[in-house]
Coordinates of C-alpha atoms in Angstrom, one line a residue:
Chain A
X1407 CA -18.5 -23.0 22.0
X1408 CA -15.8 -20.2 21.8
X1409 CA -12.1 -21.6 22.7
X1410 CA -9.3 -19.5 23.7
X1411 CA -5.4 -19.7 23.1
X1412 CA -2.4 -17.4 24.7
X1413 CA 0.2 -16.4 22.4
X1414 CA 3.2 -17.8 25.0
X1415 CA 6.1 -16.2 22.1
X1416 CA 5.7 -14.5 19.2
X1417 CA 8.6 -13.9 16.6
X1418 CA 8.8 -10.0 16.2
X1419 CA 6.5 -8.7 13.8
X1420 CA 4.1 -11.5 14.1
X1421 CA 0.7 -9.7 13.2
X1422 CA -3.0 -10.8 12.3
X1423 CA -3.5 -10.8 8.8
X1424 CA -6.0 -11.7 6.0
X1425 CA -6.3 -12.0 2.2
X1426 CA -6.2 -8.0 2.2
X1427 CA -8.6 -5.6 2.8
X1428 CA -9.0 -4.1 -0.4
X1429 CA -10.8 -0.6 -2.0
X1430 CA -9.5 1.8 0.6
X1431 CA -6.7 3.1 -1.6
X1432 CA -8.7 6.0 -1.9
X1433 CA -8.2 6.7 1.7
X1434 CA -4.7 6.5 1.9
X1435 CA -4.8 2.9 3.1
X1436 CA -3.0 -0.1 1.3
X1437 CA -4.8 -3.6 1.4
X1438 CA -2.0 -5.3 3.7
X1439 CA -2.5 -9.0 3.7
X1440 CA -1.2 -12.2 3.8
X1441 CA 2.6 -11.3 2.7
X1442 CA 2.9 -14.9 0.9
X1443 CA -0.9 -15.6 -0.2
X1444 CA -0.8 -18.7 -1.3
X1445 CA 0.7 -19.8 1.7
X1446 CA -2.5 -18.2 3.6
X1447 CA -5.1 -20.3 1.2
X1448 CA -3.6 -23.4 1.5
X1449 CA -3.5 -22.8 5.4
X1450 CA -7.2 -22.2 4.9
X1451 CA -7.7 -25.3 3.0
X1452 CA -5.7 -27.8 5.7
X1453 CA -7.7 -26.4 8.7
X1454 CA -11.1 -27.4 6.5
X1455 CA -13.1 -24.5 6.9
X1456 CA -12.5 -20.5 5.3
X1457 CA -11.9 -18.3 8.3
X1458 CA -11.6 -14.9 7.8
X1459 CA -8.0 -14.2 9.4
X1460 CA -4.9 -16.0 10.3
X1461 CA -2.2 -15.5 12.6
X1462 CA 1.1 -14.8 10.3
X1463 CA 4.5 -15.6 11.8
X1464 CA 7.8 -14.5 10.9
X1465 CA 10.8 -16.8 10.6
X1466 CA 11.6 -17.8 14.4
X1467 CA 8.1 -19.1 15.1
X1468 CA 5.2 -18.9 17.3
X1469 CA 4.3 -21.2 20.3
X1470 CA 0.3 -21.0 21.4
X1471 CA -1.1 -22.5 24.4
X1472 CA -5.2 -23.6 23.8
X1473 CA -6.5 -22.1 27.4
X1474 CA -9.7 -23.1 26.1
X1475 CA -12.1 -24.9 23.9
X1476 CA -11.2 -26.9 20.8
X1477 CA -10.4 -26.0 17.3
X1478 CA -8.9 -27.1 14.1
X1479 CA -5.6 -25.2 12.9
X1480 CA -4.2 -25.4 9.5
X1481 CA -0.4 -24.3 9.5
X1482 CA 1.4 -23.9 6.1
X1483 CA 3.9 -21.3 4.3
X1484 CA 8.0 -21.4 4.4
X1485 CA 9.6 -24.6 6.0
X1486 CA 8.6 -24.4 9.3
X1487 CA 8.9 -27.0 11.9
X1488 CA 5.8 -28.1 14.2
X1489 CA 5.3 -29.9 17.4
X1490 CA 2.3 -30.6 19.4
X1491 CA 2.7 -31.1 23.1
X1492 CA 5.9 -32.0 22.4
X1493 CA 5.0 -34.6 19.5
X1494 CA 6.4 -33.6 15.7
X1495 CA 3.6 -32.9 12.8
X1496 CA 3.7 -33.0 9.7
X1497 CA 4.3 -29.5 7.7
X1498 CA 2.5 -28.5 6.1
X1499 CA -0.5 -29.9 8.2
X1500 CA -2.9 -29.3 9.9
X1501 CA -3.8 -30.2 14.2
X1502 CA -6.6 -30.7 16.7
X1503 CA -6.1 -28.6 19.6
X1504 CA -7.6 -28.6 22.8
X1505 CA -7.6 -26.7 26.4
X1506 CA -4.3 -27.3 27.8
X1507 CA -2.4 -28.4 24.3
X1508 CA 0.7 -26.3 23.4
X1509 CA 1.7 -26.0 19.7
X1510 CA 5.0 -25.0 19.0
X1511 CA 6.3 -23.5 15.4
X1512 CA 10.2 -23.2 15.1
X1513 CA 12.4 -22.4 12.6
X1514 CA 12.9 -24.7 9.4
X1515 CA 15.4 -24.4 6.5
X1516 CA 14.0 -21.4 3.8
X1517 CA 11.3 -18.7 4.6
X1518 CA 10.2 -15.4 6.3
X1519 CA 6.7 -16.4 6.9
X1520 CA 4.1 -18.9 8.0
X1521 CA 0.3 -19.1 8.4
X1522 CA -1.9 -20.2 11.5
X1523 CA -5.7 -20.9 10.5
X1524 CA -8.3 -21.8 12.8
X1525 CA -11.4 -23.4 11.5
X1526 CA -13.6 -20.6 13.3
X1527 CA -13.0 -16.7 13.3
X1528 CA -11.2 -14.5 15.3
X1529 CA -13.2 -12.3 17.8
X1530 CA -11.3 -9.4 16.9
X1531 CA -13.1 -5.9 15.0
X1532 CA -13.5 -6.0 11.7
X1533 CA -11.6 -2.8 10.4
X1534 CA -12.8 -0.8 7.1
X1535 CA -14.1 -4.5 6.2
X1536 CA -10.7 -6.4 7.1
X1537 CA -9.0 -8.0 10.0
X1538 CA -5.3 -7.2 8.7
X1539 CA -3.0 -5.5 10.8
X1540 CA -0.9 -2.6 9.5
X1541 CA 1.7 -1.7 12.0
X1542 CA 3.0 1.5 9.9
X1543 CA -1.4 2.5 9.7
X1544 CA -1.7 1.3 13.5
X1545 CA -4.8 -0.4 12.4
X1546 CA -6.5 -3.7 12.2
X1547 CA -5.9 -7.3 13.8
X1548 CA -5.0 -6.7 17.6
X1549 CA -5.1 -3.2 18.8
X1550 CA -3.5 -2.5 15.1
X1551 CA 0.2 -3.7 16.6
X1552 CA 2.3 -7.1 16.2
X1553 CA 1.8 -9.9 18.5
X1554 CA 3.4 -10.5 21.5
X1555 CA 3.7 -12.8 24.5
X1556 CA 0.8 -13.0 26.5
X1557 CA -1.6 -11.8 23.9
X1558 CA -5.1 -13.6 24.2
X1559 CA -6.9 -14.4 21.4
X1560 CA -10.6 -15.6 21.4
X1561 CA -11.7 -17.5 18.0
X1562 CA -15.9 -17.2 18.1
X1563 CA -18.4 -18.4 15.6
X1564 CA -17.5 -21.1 12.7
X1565 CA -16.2 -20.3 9.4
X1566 CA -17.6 -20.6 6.4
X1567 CA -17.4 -23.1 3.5
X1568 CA -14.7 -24.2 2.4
X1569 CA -13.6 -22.1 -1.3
X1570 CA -10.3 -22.8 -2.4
X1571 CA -9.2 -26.1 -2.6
X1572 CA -5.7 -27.1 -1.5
X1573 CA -2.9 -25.4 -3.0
X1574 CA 0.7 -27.8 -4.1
X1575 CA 3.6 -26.1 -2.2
X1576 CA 5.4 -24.4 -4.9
X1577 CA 8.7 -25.5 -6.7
X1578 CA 9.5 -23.0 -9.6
X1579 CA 12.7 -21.5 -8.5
X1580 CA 13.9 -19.7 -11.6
X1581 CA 14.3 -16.0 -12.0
X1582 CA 11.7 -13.7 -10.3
X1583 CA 9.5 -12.2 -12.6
X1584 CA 8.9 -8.7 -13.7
X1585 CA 6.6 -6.7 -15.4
X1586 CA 8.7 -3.0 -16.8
X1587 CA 7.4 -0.4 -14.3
X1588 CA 5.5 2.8 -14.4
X1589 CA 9.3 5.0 -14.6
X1590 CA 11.1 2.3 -16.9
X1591 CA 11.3 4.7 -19.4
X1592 CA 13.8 7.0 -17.4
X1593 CA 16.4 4.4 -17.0
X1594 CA 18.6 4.0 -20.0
X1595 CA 18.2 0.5 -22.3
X1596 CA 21.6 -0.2 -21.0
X1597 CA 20.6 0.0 -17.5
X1598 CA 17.6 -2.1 -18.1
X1599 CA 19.9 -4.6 -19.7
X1600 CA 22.5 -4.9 -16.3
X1601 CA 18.8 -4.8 -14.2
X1602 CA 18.3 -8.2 -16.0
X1603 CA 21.3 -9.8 -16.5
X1604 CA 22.8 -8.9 -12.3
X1605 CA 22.7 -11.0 -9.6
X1606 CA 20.8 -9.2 -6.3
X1607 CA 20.9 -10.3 -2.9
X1608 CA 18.2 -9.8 -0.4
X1609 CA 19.3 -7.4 2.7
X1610 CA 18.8 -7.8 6.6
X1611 CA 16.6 -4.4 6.3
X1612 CA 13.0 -6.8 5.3
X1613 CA 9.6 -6.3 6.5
X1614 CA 6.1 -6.1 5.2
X1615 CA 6.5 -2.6 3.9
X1616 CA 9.8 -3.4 1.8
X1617 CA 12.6 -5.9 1.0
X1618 CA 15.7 -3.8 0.5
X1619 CA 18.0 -5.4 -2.1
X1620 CA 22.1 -5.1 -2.1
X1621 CA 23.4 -4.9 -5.5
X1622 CA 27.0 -5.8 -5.2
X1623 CA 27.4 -5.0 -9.2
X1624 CA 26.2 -1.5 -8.5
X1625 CA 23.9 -1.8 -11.4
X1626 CA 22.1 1.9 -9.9
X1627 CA 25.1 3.3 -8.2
X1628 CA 25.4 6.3 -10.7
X1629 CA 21.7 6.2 -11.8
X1630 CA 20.5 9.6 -11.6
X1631 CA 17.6 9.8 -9.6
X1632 CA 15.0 12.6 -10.3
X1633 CA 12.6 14.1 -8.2
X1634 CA 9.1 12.5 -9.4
X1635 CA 4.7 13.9 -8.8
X1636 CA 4.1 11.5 -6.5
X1637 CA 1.9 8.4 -7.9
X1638 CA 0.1 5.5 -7.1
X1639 CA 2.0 1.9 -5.8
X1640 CA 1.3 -1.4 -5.8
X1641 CA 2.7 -4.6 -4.1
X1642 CA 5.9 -5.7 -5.8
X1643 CA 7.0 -2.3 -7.3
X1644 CA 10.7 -2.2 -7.4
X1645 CA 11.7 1.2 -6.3
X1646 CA 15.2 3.0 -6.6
X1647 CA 16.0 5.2 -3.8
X1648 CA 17.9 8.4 -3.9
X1649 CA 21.1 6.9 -2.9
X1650 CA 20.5 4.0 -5.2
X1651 CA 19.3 1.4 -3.4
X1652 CA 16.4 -1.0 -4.5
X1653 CA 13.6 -1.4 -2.6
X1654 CA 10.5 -4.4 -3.5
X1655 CA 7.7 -2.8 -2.1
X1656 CA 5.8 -5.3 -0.4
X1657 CA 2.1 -5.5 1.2
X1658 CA 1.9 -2.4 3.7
X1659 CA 3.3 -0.2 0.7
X1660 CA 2.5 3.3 1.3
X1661 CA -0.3 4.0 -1.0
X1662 CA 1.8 6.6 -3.0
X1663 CA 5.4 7.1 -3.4
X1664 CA 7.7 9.8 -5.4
X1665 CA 10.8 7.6 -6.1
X1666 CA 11.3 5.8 -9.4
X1667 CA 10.3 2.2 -9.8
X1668 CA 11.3 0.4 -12.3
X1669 CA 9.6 -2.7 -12.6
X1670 CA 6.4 -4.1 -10.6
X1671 CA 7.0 -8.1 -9.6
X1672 CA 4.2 -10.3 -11.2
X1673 CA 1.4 -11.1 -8.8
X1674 CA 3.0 -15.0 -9.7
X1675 CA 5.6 -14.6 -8.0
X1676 CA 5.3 -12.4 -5.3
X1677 CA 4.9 -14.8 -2.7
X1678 CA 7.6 -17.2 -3.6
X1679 CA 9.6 -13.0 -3.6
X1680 CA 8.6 -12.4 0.1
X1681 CA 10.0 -15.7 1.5
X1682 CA 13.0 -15.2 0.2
X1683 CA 15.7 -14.7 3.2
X1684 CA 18.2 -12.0 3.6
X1685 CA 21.2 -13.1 1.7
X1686 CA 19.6 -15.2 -1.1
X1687 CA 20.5 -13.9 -4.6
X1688 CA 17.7 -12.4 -7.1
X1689 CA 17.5 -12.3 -10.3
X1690 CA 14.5 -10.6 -12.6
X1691 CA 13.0 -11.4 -15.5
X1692 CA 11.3 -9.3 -18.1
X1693 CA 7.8 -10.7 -18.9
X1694 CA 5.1 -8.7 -20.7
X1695 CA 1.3 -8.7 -18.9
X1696 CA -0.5 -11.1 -20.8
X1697 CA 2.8 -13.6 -20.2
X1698 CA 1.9 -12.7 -16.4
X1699 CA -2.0 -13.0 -16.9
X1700 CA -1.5 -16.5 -18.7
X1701 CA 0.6 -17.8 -15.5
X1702 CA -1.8 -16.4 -12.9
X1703 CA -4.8 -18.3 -14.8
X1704 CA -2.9 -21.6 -15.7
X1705 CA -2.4 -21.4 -12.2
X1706 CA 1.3 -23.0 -12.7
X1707 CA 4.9 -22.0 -11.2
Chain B
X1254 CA -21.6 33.4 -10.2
X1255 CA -19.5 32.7 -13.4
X1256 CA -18.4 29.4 -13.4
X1257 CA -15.0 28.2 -13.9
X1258 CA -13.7 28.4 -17.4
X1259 CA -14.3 25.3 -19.0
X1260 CA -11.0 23.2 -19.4
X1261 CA -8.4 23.3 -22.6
X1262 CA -8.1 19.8 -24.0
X1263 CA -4.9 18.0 -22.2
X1264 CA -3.3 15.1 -24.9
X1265 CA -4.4 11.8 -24.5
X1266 CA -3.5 10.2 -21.0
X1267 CA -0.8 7.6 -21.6
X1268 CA -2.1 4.1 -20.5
X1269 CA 0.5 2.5 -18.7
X1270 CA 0.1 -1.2 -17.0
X1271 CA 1.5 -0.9 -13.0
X1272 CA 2.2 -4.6 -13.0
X1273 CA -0.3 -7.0 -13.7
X1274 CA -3.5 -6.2 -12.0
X1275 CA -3.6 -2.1 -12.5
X1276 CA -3.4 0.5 -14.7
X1277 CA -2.6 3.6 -14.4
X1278 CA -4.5 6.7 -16.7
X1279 CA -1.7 9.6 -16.5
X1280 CA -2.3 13.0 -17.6
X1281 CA 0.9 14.2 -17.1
X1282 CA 4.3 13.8 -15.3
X1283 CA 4.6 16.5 -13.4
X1284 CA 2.1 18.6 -11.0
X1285 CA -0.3 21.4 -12.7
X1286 CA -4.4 22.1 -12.0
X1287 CA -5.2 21.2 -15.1
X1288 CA -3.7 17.4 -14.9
X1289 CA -5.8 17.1 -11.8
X1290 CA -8.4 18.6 -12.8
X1291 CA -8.7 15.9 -15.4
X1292 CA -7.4 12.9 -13.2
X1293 CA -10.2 13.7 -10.6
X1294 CA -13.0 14.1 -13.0
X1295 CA -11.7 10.9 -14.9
X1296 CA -11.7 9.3 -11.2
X1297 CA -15.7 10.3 -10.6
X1298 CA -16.6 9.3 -14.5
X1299 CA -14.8 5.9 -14.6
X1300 CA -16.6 5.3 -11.1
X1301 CA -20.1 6.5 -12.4
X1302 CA -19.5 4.5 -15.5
X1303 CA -17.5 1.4 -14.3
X1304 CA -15.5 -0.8 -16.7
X1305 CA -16.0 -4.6 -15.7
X1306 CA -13.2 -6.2 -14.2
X1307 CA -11.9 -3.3 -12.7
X1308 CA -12.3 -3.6 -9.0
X1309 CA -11.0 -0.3 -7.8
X1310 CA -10.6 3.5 -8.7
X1311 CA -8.2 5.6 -6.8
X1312 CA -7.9 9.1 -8.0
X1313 CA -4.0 10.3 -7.5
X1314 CA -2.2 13.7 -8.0
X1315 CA -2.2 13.7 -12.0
X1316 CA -3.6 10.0 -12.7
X1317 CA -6.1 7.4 -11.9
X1318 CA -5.3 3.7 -10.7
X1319 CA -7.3 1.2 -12.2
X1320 CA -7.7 -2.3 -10.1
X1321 CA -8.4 -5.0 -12.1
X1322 CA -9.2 -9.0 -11.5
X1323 CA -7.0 -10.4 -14.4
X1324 CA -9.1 -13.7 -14.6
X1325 CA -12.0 -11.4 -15.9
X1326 CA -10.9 -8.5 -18.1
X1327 CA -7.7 -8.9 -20.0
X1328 CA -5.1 -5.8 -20.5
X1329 CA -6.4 -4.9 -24.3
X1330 CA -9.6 -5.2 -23.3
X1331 CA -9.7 -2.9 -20.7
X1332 CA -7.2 -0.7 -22.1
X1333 CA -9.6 -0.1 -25.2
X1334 CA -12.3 0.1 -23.0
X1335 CA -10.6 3.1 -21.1
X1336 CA -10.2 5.0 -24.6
X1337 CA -13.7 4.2 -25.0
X1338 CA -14.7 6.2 -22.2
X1339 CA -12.2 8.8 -22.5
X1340 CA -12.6 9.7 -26.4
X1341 CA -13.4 13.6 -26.5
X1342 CA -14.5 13.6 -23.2
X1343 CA -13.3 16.8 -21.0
X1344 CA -13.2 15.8 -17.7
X1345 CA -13.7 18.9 -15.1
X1346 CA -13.8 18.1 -11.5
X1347 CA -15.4 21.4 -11.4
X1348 CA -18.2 20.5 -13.0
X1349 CA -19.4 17.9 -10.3
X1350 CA -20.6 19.5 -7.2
X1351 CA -18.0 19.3 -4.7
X1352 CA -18.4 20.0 -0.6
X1353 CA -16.9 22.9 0.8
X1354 CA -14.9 22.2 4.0
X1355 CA -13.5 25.4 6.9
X1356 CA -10.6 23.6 8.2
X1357 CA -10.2 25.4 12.1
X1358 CA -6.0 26.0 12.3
X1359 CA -3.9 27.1 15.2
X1360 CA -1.1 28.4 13.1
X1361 CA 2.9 29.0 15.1
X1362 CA 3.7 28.4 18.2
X1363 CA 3.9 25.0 19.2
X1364 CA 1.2 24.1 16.9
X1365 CA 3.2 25.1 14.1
X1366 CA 6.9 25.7 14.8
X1367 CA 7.9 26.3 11.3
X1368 CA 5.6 29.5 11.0
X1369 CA 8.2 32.1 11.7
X1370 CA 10.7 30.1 9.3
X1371 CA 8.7 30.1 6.1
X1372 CA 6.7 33.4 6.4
X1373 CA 10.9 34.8 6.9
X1374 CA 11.5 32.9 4.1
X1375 CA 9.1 34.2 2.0
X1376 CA 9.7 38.2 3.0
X1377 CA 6.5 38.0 5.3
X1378 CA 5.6 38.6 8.3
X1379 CA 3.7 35.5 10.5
X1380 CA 0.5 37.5 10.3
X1381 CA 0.6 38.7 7.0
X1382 CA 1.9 34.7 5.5
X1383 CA -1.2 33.1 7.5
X1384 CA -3.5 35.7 5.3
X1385 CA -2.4 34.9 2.2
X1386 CA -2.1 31.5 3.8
X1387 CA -6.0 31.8 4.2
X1388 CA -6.9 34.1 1.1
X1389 CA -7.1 31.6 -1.4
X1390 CA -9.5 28.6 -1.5
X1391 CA -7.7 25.3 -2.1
X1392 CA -8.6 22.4 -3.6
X1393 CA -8.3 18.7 -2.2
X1394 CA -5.9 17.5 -4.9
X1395 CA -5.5 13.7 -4.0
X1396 CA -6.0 11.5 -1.1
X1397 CA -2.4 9.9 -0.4
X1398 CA 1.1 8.7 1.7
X1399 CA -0.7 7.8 4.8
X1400 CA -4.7 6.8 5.9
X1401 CA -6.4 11.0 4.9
X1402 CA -3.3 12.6 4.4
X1403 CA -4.8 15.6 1.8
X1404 CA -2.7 17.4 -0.3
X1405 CA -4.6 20.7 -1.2
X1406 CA -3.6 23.8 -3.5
X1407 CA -2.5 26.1 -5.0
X1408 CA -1.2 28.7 -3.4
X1409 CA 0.2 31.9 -5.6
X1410 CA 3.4 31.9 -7.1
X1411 CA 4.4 34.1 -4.3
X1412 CA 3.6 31.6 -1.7
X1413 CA 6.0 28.4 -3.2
X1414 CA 8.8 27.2 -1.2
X1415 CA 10.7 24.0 -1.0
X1416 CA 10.2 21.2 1.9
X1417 CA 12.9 21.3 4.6
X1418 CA 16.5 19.9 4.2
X1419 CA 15.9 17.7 7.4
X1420 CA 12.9 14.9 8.2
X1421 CA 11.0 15.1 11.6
X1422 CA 10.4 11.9 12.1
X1423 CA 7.1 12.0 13.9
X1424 CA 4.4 15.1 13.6
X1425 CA 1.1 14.5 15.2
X1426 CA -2.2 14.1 13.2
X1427 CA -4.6 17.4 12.6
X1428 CA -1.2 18.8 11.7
X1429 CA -1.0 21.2 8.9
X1430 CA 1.9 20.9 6.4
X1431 CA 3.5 23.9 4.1
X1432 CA 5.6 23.0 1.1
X1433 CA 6.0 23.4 -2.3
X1434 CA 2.7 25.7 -3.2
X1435 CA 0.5 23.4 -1.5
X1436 CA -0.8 22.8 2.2
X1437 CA -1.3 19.3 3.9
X1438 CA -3.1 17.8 6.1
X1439 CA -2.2 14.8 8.4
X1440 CA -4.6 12.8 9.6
X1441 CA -2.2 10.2 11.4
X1442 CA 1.5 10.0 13.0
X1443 CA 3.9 10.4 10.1
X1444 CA 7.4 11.3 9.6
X1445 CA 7.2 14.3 7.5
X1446 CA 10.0 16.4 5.5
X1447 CA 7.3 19.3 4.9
X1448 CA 7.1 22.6 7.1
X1449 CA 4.9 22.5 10.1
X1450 CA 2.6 25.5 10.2
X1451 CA 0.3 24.5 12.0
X1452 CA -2.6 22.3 13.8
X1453 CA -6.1 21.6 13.2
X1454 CA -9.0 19.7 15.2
X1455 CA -10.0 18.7 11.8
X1456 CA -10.0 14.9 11.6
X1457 CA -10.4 13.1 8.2
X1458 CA -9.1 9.6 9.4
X1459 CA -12.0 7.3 11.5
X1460 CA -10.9 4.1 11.3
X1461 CA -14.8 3.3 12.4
X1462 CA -16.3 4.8 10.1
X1463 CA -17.0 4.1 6.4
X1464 CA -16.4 5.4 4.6
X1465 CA -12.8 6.3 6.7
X1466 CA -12.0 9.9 5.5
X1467 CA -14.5 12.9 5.5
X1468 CA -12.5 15.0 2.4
X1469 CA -12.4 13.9 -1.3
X1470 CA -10.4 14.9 -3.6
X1471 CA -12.1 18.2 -5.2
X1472 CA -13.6 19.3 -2.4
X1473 CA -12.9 23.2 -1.6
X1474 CA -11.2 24.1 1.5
X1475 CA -10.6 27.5 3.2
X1476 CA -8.2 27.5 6.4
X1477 CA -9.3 30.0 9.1
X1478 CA -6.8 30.9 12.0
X1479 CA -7.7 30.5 15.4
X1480 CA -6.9 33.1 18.3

């Protein structure tokens, strides 16, 4: 039996995403994604079955209305707060919904992002073998744009088995770390140093193509920034702009950029990166790859 | 025919790890044909003869980008590997048989209204920049920026100029770009900072289609102006 539910207000740049669709680099087109992964999994995980897609929501919430059917949601990532016709849940959690149910996701106290599983698909195309949106490609998840008030989304079919088992919310909080990037080697030892040892801040200018980042001690105010052959980018590259700023590259990166990045964020701690709010401080930390490798498999903060 | 001379040796590509799940084999640091010469032919090898654990292989201007799953292949492993498959190897986009590719252009006019501007720039007439424009063959150098965006070249030494001082900050797709000894091709909406010369039918981005883009890097292209 399909169900039905009408997106009654979506926080701006609320999209469909999914764990990324991958290979098309060669094409010009980044993976997208889930912007805080983990968060995506374990929202997998609480609605019991592995769906393909999720709806992810940005830090002022989402409220649904079920206008048909039944289905299982799983709702995790940042500190969200969740009510069901009016009744509190649990979040983390997971909820039955059925026709004429209202869910309701409001702001909590610390992230950018949340997840919304169902326990059955979306019927939504499949894009180049993914459902996630790009807003900057104008492809994927609805019509290839964010979500917005009155948007209907069907869920079809069942999902399949479930994979990943249930992610701990995380609770390392030290340094974010780094991994020296593909330019390191143009910026001074010195500069390297002051990288490491300052204090950043995220800035209001945040979304899932970049995290600007204000750096009050002006570590790259008088770094000379060269012209560069444009080259490939990945997810976390920290990149400094022309007029100095530093900008995390995040999931709908451009596929190839010409400004200098310094150092790439490790694949450990890039979710924990993109919740961060505008205003909290950063600080990096140098880590060498097999460090980085030995935290992804140990699977620990 | 004589083929193309076979390539001079470049020094070994620098290995260089793009945060923890990619590498990136670089053949140099700044733009020539031989660098991508190399980094395309690399591309097509390491593709024909894939290294396990590495889950993606994106040709770029003068380098390849490795994916990799770190829980299978570990950065020493695949990085000796790599050297493996590059020891004395020359690789020569060249030598693989690439398609060739008449891209239909409405050059000036609304369709390009940087024409007048750059062939002026250049000492040229409109007519006579669009055939030297069209005289050479180009080369699809990468695949990058934006879903089919193509970079092709080379143009002569006589035909290099710089990108404009000021962004647009939209230019259709099927528009074709003019800066810095090389033509592009958009196959989306992008801002763009390079001189618009032009507009093409020509569509290498179907986001139904798989795969998504028509061009690959190495094909030969030859512009042809439309009345």
């Amino acid at each position: 039996m399909s169900a039905v539910l009408t997106i009654s207000r979506a926080a701006p740049l609320s999209t469909i995403q999914d764990a990324g669709r991958f290979g098309m680099l060669r094409h010009g087109i980044s993976a997208s994604g889930a912007m805080d992964a983990g968060a995506f999994r374990l929202a997998g995980a609480l609605a019991g079955v592995q769906s393909d897609g999720a709806i992810e929501f940005t830090a002022a919430g989402l409220d649904i209305e079920m206008s048909k059917g039944r289905c299982v949601a799983g709702m995790a990532g940042g500190g969200f707060k969740a009510a069901h016709n009016g009744t509190s849940l649990a979040w983390p959690g997971r909820v039955e919904l059925k026709a004429g149910d209202r869910l309701s996701i409001t702001p909590g106290d610390w992230g950018n992002y949340g997840y919304l599983r169902f326990d059955r698909n979306f019927d939504l195309p499949v894009v180049m073998g993914g459902l996630s949106t790009s807003t900057r490609a104008m492809i994927g998840g609805l019509e290839g744009r964010a979500l917005k008030a009155g948007d209907v989304l069907a869920l079809a079919g069942v999902g399949s088995p479930l994979k990943d088992s249930v992610i701990e919310p995380r609770q390392y909080d030290g340094p974010i770390r780094v991994i020296w990037g593909l330019h390191a080697d143009m910026f001074t030892q010195s500069l390297r140093q002051r990288f490491l040892h300052a204090t950043f801040a995220i800035a209001r200018q945040m979304d899932r193509m970049g995290v600007r980042l204000s750096d009050p001690s002006g570590v790259f105010a008088a770094a000379k920034i060269l012209s560069l052959v444009s080259d490939a980018v990945v997810p976390g590259d920290i990149q400094i702009m022309g007029d100095g700023t530093p900008v995390v590259l995040m999931r709908d990166h451009q596929p190839t950029g010409g400004y200098p990045r310094i150092a790439t964020i490790a694949s450990v701690d890039l979710d924990r990166f993109a919740q961060l709010r505008p205003g909290a401080p950063v600080a990096f930390q140098s880590i060498n790859v097999d460090h980085a490798h030995l935290l992804l498999r140990s699977g620990q903060p | 025919m004589a083929g193309p001379a076979p390539l001079p040796m470049l020094p070994p590509p620098t290995l260089l790890p793009l945060g923890d799940a990619a590498l990136l084999i670089r053949f140099a640091t700044s733009l020539t044909d031989l660098a991508n010469r190399t980094a395309i032919g690399c591309a097509q090898a390491l593709a024909r003869d894939p290294v396990p654990g590495v889950v993606e292989v994106v040709p770029n201007l003068v380098s390849v980008l490795l994916r990799y799953d770190p829980r299978i292949v570990a950065l020493n492993t695949l990085m000796g590997e790599v050297r493996l498959r590059l020891f004395g190897l020359s690789f020569d986009a060249a030598a693989s048989p690439a398609a060739a590719w008449t891209i239909p252009t409405r050059f000036g006019g609304g369709a390009g209204p940087d024409l007048e501007e750059v062939a002026a720039a250049l000492g040229l007439t409109a007519e006579a920049f669009v055939a030297a424009h069209n005289g050479t063959t180009l080369r699809v150098l990468a695949t990058g920026f934006a879903p089919g965006f193509v970079y092709c070249g080379f143009h002569s030494e006589a035909l290099v100029l710089p990108r404009r001082n000021v962004v647009r900050r939209s230019v259709p797709r099927g528009s074709v770009l003019f800066a810095a000894g090389q033509t592009a091709i958009t196959a989306t909406e992008i801002p763009t900072g390079w001189h618009v010369i032009g507009h093409t039918d020509f569509a290498n981005f179907d986001m139904a289609a798989l795969p998504p883009t028509t061009l690959a890097p190495g094909d030969q292209l030859i512009f042809e102006a439309l009345a």
